[in-house]
Amino acid sequence: MKAIFVLQVMLITILTKEMKGMVHIHREKSWAYEILEIEHTTSDDELVKVNLKAQHFNRTTLGISGTVDLRYEFSEETMLEMSVLRSASGNADSYQLLPYRIPRMQIYDFLDTFYDAIFKDIKSCSNFPVIETKARDYKFCKVIYFEKCVFTNDLMPNYMPEGYYKALVVISGETDWSLTVLYRAYTVSS
């Protein structure tokens, strides 16, 4: 589940990797983003405790600090799915589901597929497990900390329309919980 937080925060990174070729190709990044808020829900707060905050380290650097306390171990029944929604205005009732998603899959398969893309941004700021074989070989039941973790948009497309986005990660199994990262994309001049 701790891995899930990182995965959730990296949802946009992962989903945009999946959508390469589906958007107009720009030679350079024409946008940046700022994390506005991190929300979470859980069906059992005795099994998952989330304390994550969006943090601005300076005018141009943003990231996340906090903890995800997983008090249960993943199993073959632990599933994960991700989706992205966008709103031009940011009004709660104006978000529309985008076609960028990762369909429901076993959490172990998700980690095995996307671990390298995620780990590059958190290896120096988190105690997230270093996975050298397969995710099934590791234990995730512990407190995972994130200390000033900064996430790049390197794996994301060079162009994204301005607006407000919600990256939603839903984990189900022994308990159901979710993370939603709200961020704003804006145009930058090169």
mmCIF file of C-alpha atoms in Angstrom:
data_model
loop_
_atom_site.group_PDB
_atom_site.id
_atom_site.type_symbol
_atom_site.label_atom_id
_atom_site.label_comp_id
_atom_site.label_asym_id
_atom_site.label_seq_id
_atom_site.Cartn_x
_atom_site.Cartn_y
_atom_site.Cartn_z
ATOM 1 C CA MET A 1 0.000 0.000 0.000
ATOM 2 C CA LYS A 2 2.907 2.293 0.666
ATOM 3 C CA ALA A 3 3.993 1.610 -2.823
ATOM 4 C CA ILE A 4 0.546 2.627 -3.851
ATOM 5 C CA PHE A 5 1.015 6.144 -2.576
ATOM 6 C CA VAL A 6 3.983 6.625 -4.801
ATOM 7 C CA LEU A 7 2.090 5.000 -7.580
ATOM 8 C CA GLN A 8 -0.828 7.254 -6.978
ATOM 9 C CA VAL A 9 1.249 10.343 -6.979
ATOM 10 C CA MET A 10 2.969 9.083 -10.075
ATOM 11 C CA LEU A 11 -0.309 8.237 -11.718
ATOM 12 C CA ILE A 12 0.011 11.090 -14.116
ATOM 13 C CA THR A 13 3.535 10.036 -15.000
ATOM 14 C CA ILE A 14 2.521 6.477 -15.619
ATOM 15 C CA LEU A 15 -0.658 7.247 -17.490
ATOM 16 C CA THR A 16 1.057 9.706 -19.765
ATOM 17 C CA LYS A 17 3.709 7.102 -20.529
ATOM 18 C CA GLU A 18 0.863 4.853 -21.655
ATOM 19 C CA MET A 19 -0.563 7.566 -23.909
ATOM 20 C CA LYS A 20 2.625 8.433 -25.814
ATOM 21 C CA GLY A 21 1.787 8.943 -29.456
ATOM 22 C CA MET A 22 -1.811 9.876 -28.687
ATOM 23 C CA VAL A 23 -1.096 13.595 -28.409
ATOM 24 C CA HIS A 24 0.582 16.124 -30.657
ATOM 25 C CA ILE A 25 4.342 15.878 -30.250
ATOM 26 C CA HIS A 26 6.064 19.016 -29.032
ATOM 27 C CA ARG A 27 9.855 19.182 -29.040
ATOM 28 C CA GLU A 28 10.059 20.646 -25.530
ATOM 29 C CA LYS A 29 7.852 20.679 -22.484
ATOM 30 C CA SER A 30 5.343 23.491 -22.875
ATOM 31 C CA TRP A 31 3.784 23.063 -19.451
ATOM 32 C CA ALA A 32 4.504 22.622 -15.793
ATOM 33 C CA TYR A 33 2.325 21.634 -12.887
ATOM 34 C CA GLU A 34 1.770 22.295 -9.246
ATOM 35 C CA ILE A 35 0.270 19.881 -6.773
ATOM 36 C CA LEU A 36 -2.638 21.554 -5.019
ATOM 37 C CA GLU A 37 -3.926 18.877 -2.683
ATOM 38 C CA ILE A 38 -3.748 15.203 -1.780
ATOM 39 C CA GLU A 39 -6.913 13.489 -0.590
ATOM 40 C CA HIS A 40 -7.436 9.943 0.605
ATOM 41 C CA THR A 41 -10.220 7.622 1.662
ATOM 42 C CA THR A 42 -10.161 4.225 3.356
ATOM 43 C CA SER A 43 -12.734 1.675 4.389
ATOM 44 C CA ASP A 44 -10.597 0.697 7.414
ATOM 45 C CA ASP A 45 -8.296 3.280 8.977
ATOM 46 C CA GLU A 46 -6.837 0.581 11.226
ATOM 47 C CA LEU A 47 -5.211 -0.975 8.143
ATOM 48 C CA VAL A 48 -4.146 2.145 6.206
ATOM 49 C CA LYS A 49 -3.213 5.540 7.590
ATOM 50 C CA VAL A 50 -2.227 8.286 5.160
ATOM 51 C CA ASN A 51 -0.627 11.572 6.153
ATOM 52 C CA LEU A 52 0.636 13.199 2.959
ATOM 53 C CA LYS A 53 0.900 16.879 2.164
ATOM 54 C CA ALA A 54 1.665 18.776 -1.005
ATOM 55 C CA GLN A 55 4.641 21.000 -0.337
ATOM 56 C CA HIS A 56 6.203 23.904 -2.228
ATOM 57 C CA PHE A 57 9.924 23.994 -1.514
ATOM 58 C CA ASN A 58 10.427 27.192 -3.502
ATOM 59 C CA ARG A 59 8.697 29.024 -6.338
ATOM 60 C CA THR A 60 9.459 26.375 -8.949
ATOM 61 C CA THR A 61 9.915 23.187 -6.940
ATOM 62 C CA LEU A 62 7.054 21.199 -5.524
ATOM 63 C CA GLY A 63 6.710 17.818 -3.977
ATOM 64 C CA ILE A 64 5.257 15.681 -1.259
ATOM 65 C CA SER A 65 6.141 14.904 2.340
ATOM 66 C CA GLY A 66 4.471 12.593 4.824
ATOM 67 C CA THR A 67 3.779 8.950 5.480
ATOM 68 C CA VAL A 68 1.678 6.024 4.349
ATOM 69 C CA ASP A 69 1.284 3.472 7.147
ATOM 70 C CA LEU A 70 0.335 0.106 5.682
ATOM 71 C CA ARG A 71 -0.743 -2.243 8.429
ATOM 72 C CA TYR A 72 -1.517 -5.207 6.200
ATOM 73 C CA GLU A 73 0.347 -7.128 3.535
ATOM 74 C CA PHE A 74 -0.600 -7.187 -0.134
ATOM 75 C CA SER A 75 -1.992 -10.438 -1.505
ATOM 76 C CA GLU A 76 -2.893 -11.840 -4.911
ATOM 77 C CA GLU A 77 -6.337 -10.293 -4.355
ATOM 78 C CA THR A 78 -4.962 -6.766 -3.880
ATOM 79 C CA MET A 79 -5.936 -4.803 -6.975
ATOM 80 C CA LEU A 80 -5.077 -1.334 -8.247
ATOM 81 C CA GLU A 81 -6.559 0.916 -10.910
ATOM 82 C CA MET A 82 -5.814 4.475 -11.971
ATOM 83 C CA SER A 83 -7.639 7.177 -13.874
ATOM 84 C CA VAL A 84 -7.263 10.864 -14.686
ATOM 85 C CA LEU A 85 -9.952 13.532 -14.792
ATOM 86 C CA ARG A 86 -9.663 17.110 -16.093
ATOM 87 C CA SER A 87 -11.552 20.346 -15.526
ATOM 88 C CA ALA A 88 -10.909 23.696 -17.186
ATOM 89 C CA SER A 89 -12.293 25.585 -14.176
ATOM 90 C CA GLY A 90 -11.564 23.317 -11.225
ATOM 91 C CA ASN A 91 -15.223 23.246 -10.146
ATOM 92 C CA ALA A 92 -16.002 19.956 -8.417
ATOM 93 C CA ASP A 93 -18.871 19.128 -10.785
ATOM 94 C CA SER A 94 -16.954 19.911 -13.990
ATOM 95 C CA TYR A 95 -14.319 17.148 -14.002
ATOM 96 C CA GLN A 96 -14.461 14.816 -16.971
ATOM 97 C CA LEU A 97 -12.896 11.392 -17.207
ATOM 98 C CA LEU A 98 -10.001 11.285 -19.660
ATOM 99 C CA PRO A 99 -9.170 8.195 -21.716
ATOM 100 C CA TYR A 100 -5.855 7.810 -19.874
ATOM 101 C CA ARG A 101 -6.122 5.020 -17.368
ATOM 102 C CA ILE A 102 -4.577 1.884 -16.040
ATOM 103 C CA PRO A 103 -7.262 -0.770 -15.825
ATOM 104 C CA ARG A 104 -7.778 -2.832 -12.695
ATOM 105 C CA MET A 105 -4.830 -5.183 -12.221
ATOM 106 C CA GLN A 106 -3.016 -7.029 -9.447
ATOM 107 C CA ILE A 107 -0.838 -4.682 -7.433
ATOM 108 C CA TYR A 108 2.174 -6.954 -7.872
ATOM 109 C CA ASP A 109 1.834 -6.812 -11.662
ATOM 110 C CA PHE A 110 1.496 -3.050 -11.489
ATOM 111 C CA LEU A 111 4.691 -2.725 -9.431
ATOM 112 C CA ASP A 112 6.607 -5.083 -11.706
ATOM 113 C CA THR A 113 5.551 -3.066 -14.758
ATOM 114 C CA PHE A 114 5.942 0.514 -13.510
ATOM 115 C CA TYR A 115 8.460 0.308 -10.668
ATOM 116 C CA ASP A 116 11.450 1.745 -12.574
ATOM 117 C CA ALA A 117 9.556 4.847 -13.700
ATOM 118 C CA ILE A 118 8.322 5.509 -10.174
ATOM 119 C CA PHE A 119 11.454 4.669 -8.231
ATOM 120 C CA LYS A 120 13.678 7.162 -10.052
ATOM 121 C CA ASP A 121 11.788 10.037 -8.405
ATOM 122 C CA ILE A 122 11.584 8.589 -4.881
ATOM 123 C CA LYS A 123 14.790 6.619 -4.389
ATOM 124 C CA SER A 124 16.542 9.454 -2.550
ATOM 125 C CA CYS A 125 13.579 10.709 -0.501
ATOM 126 C CA SER A 126 11.729 7.600 0.629
ATOM 127 C CA ASN A 127 12.173 4.253 2.327
ATOM 128 C CA PHE A 128 9.996 2.608 -0.311
ATOM 129 C CA PRO A 129 11.292 -0.948 -0.875
ATOM 130 C CA VAL A 130 14.000 -1.349 -3.504
ATOM 131 C CA ILE A 131 12.588 -4.077 -5.732
ATOM 132 C CA GLU A 132 15.363 -6.056 -7.406
ATOM 133 C CA THR A 133 13.433 -9.213 -8.322
ATOM 134 C CA LYS A 134 9.626 -9.405 -8.394
ATOM 135 C CA ALA A 135 7.240 -7.390 -6.223
ATOM 136 C CA ARG A 136 5.754 -10.612 -4.816
ATOM 137 C CA ASP A 137 9.124 -11.255 -3.104
ATOM 138 C CA TYR A 138 8.829 -8.152 -0.896
ATOM 139 C CA LYS A 139 6.896 -7.098 2.179
ATOM 140 C CA PHE A 140 5.115 -3.740 2.080
ATOM 141 C CA CYS A 141 3.530 -3.772 5.547
ATOM 142 C CA LYS A 142 5.334 -0.850 7.207
ATOM 143 C CA VAL A 143 5.366 2.916 7.503
ATOM 144 C CA ILE A 144 6.669 4.393 4.260
ATOM 145 C CA TYR A 145 7.917 7.935 4.548
ATOM 146 C CA PHE A 146 8.313 10.601 1.880
ATOM 147 C CA GLU A 147 10.605 13.489 2.746
ATOM 148 C CA LYS A 148 10.504 16.347 0.233
ATOM 149 C CA CYS A 149 9.923 14.013 -2.719
ATOM 150 C CA VAL A 150 9.987 15.922 -5.993
ATOM 151 C CA PHE A 151 8.322 14.427 -9.042
ATOM 152 C CA THR A 152 9.345 15.396 -12.552
ATOM 153 C CA ASN A 153 7.110 15.487 -15.598
ATOM 154 C CA ASP A 154 9.787 13.788 -17.719
ATOM 155 C CA LEU A 155 7.616 10.800 -18.630
ATOM 156 C CA MET A 156 4.602 12.969 -19.344
ATOM 157 C CA PRO A 157 3.782 14.373 -22.771
ATOM 158 C CA ASN A 158 5.443 17.605 -23.837
ATOM 159 C CA TYR A 159 2.017 19.242 -24.101
ATOM 160 C CA MET A 160 -0.948 19.134 -21.747
ATOM 161 C CA PRO A 161 -3.846 21.590 -21.851
ATOM 162 C CA GLU A 162 -4.036 24.081 -19.021
ATOM 163 C CA GLY A 163 -6.513 23.188 -16.348
ATOM 164 C CA TYR A 164 -7.081 21.196 -13.214
ATOM 165 C CA TYR A 165 -6.450 17.484 -13.048
ATOM 166 C CA LYS A 166 -7.281 14.716 -10.609
ATOM 167 C CA ALA A 167 -5.122 11.620 -10.624
ATOM 168 C CA LEU A 168 -7.082 8.898 -8.858
ATOM 169 C CA VAL A 169 -5.600 5.624 -7.596
ATOM 170 C CA VAL A 170 -7.937 3.033 -6.135
ATOM 171 C CA ILE A 171 -6.664 -0.004 -4.221
ATOM 172 C CA SER A 172 -8.970 -2.834 -3.240
ATOM 173 C CA GLY A 173 -8.574 -6.128 -1.442
ATOM 174 C CA GLU A 174 -8.337 -6.658 2.308
ATOM 175 C CA THR A 175 -9.342 -3.012 2.605
ATOM 176 C CA ASP A 176 -10.430 -0.458 0.016
ATOM 177 C CA TRP A 177 -8.607 2.846 -0.127
ATOM 178 C CA SER A 178 -7.767 5.574 -2.592
ATOM 179 C CA LEU A 179 -5.507 8.530 -3.149
ATOM 180 C CA THR A 180 -6.434 11.534 -5.254
ATOM 181 C CA VAL A 181 -3.793 14.034 -6.292
ATOM 182 C CA LEU A 182 -5.233 17.343 -7.443
ATOM 183 C CA TYR A 183 -2.880 19.401 -9.583
ATOM 184 C CA ARG A 184 -2.969 22.350 -11.950
ATOM 185 C CA ALA A 185 -1.210 22.275 -15.312
ATOM 186 C CA TYR A 186 -0.147 25.604 -16.784
ATOM 187 C CA THR A 187 1.706 26.773 -19.884
ATOM 188 C CA VAL A 188 5.323 27.856 -19.615
ATOM 189 C CA SER A 189 7.358 29.697 -22.207
ATOM 190 C CA SER A 190 10.530 28.050 -23.419
#
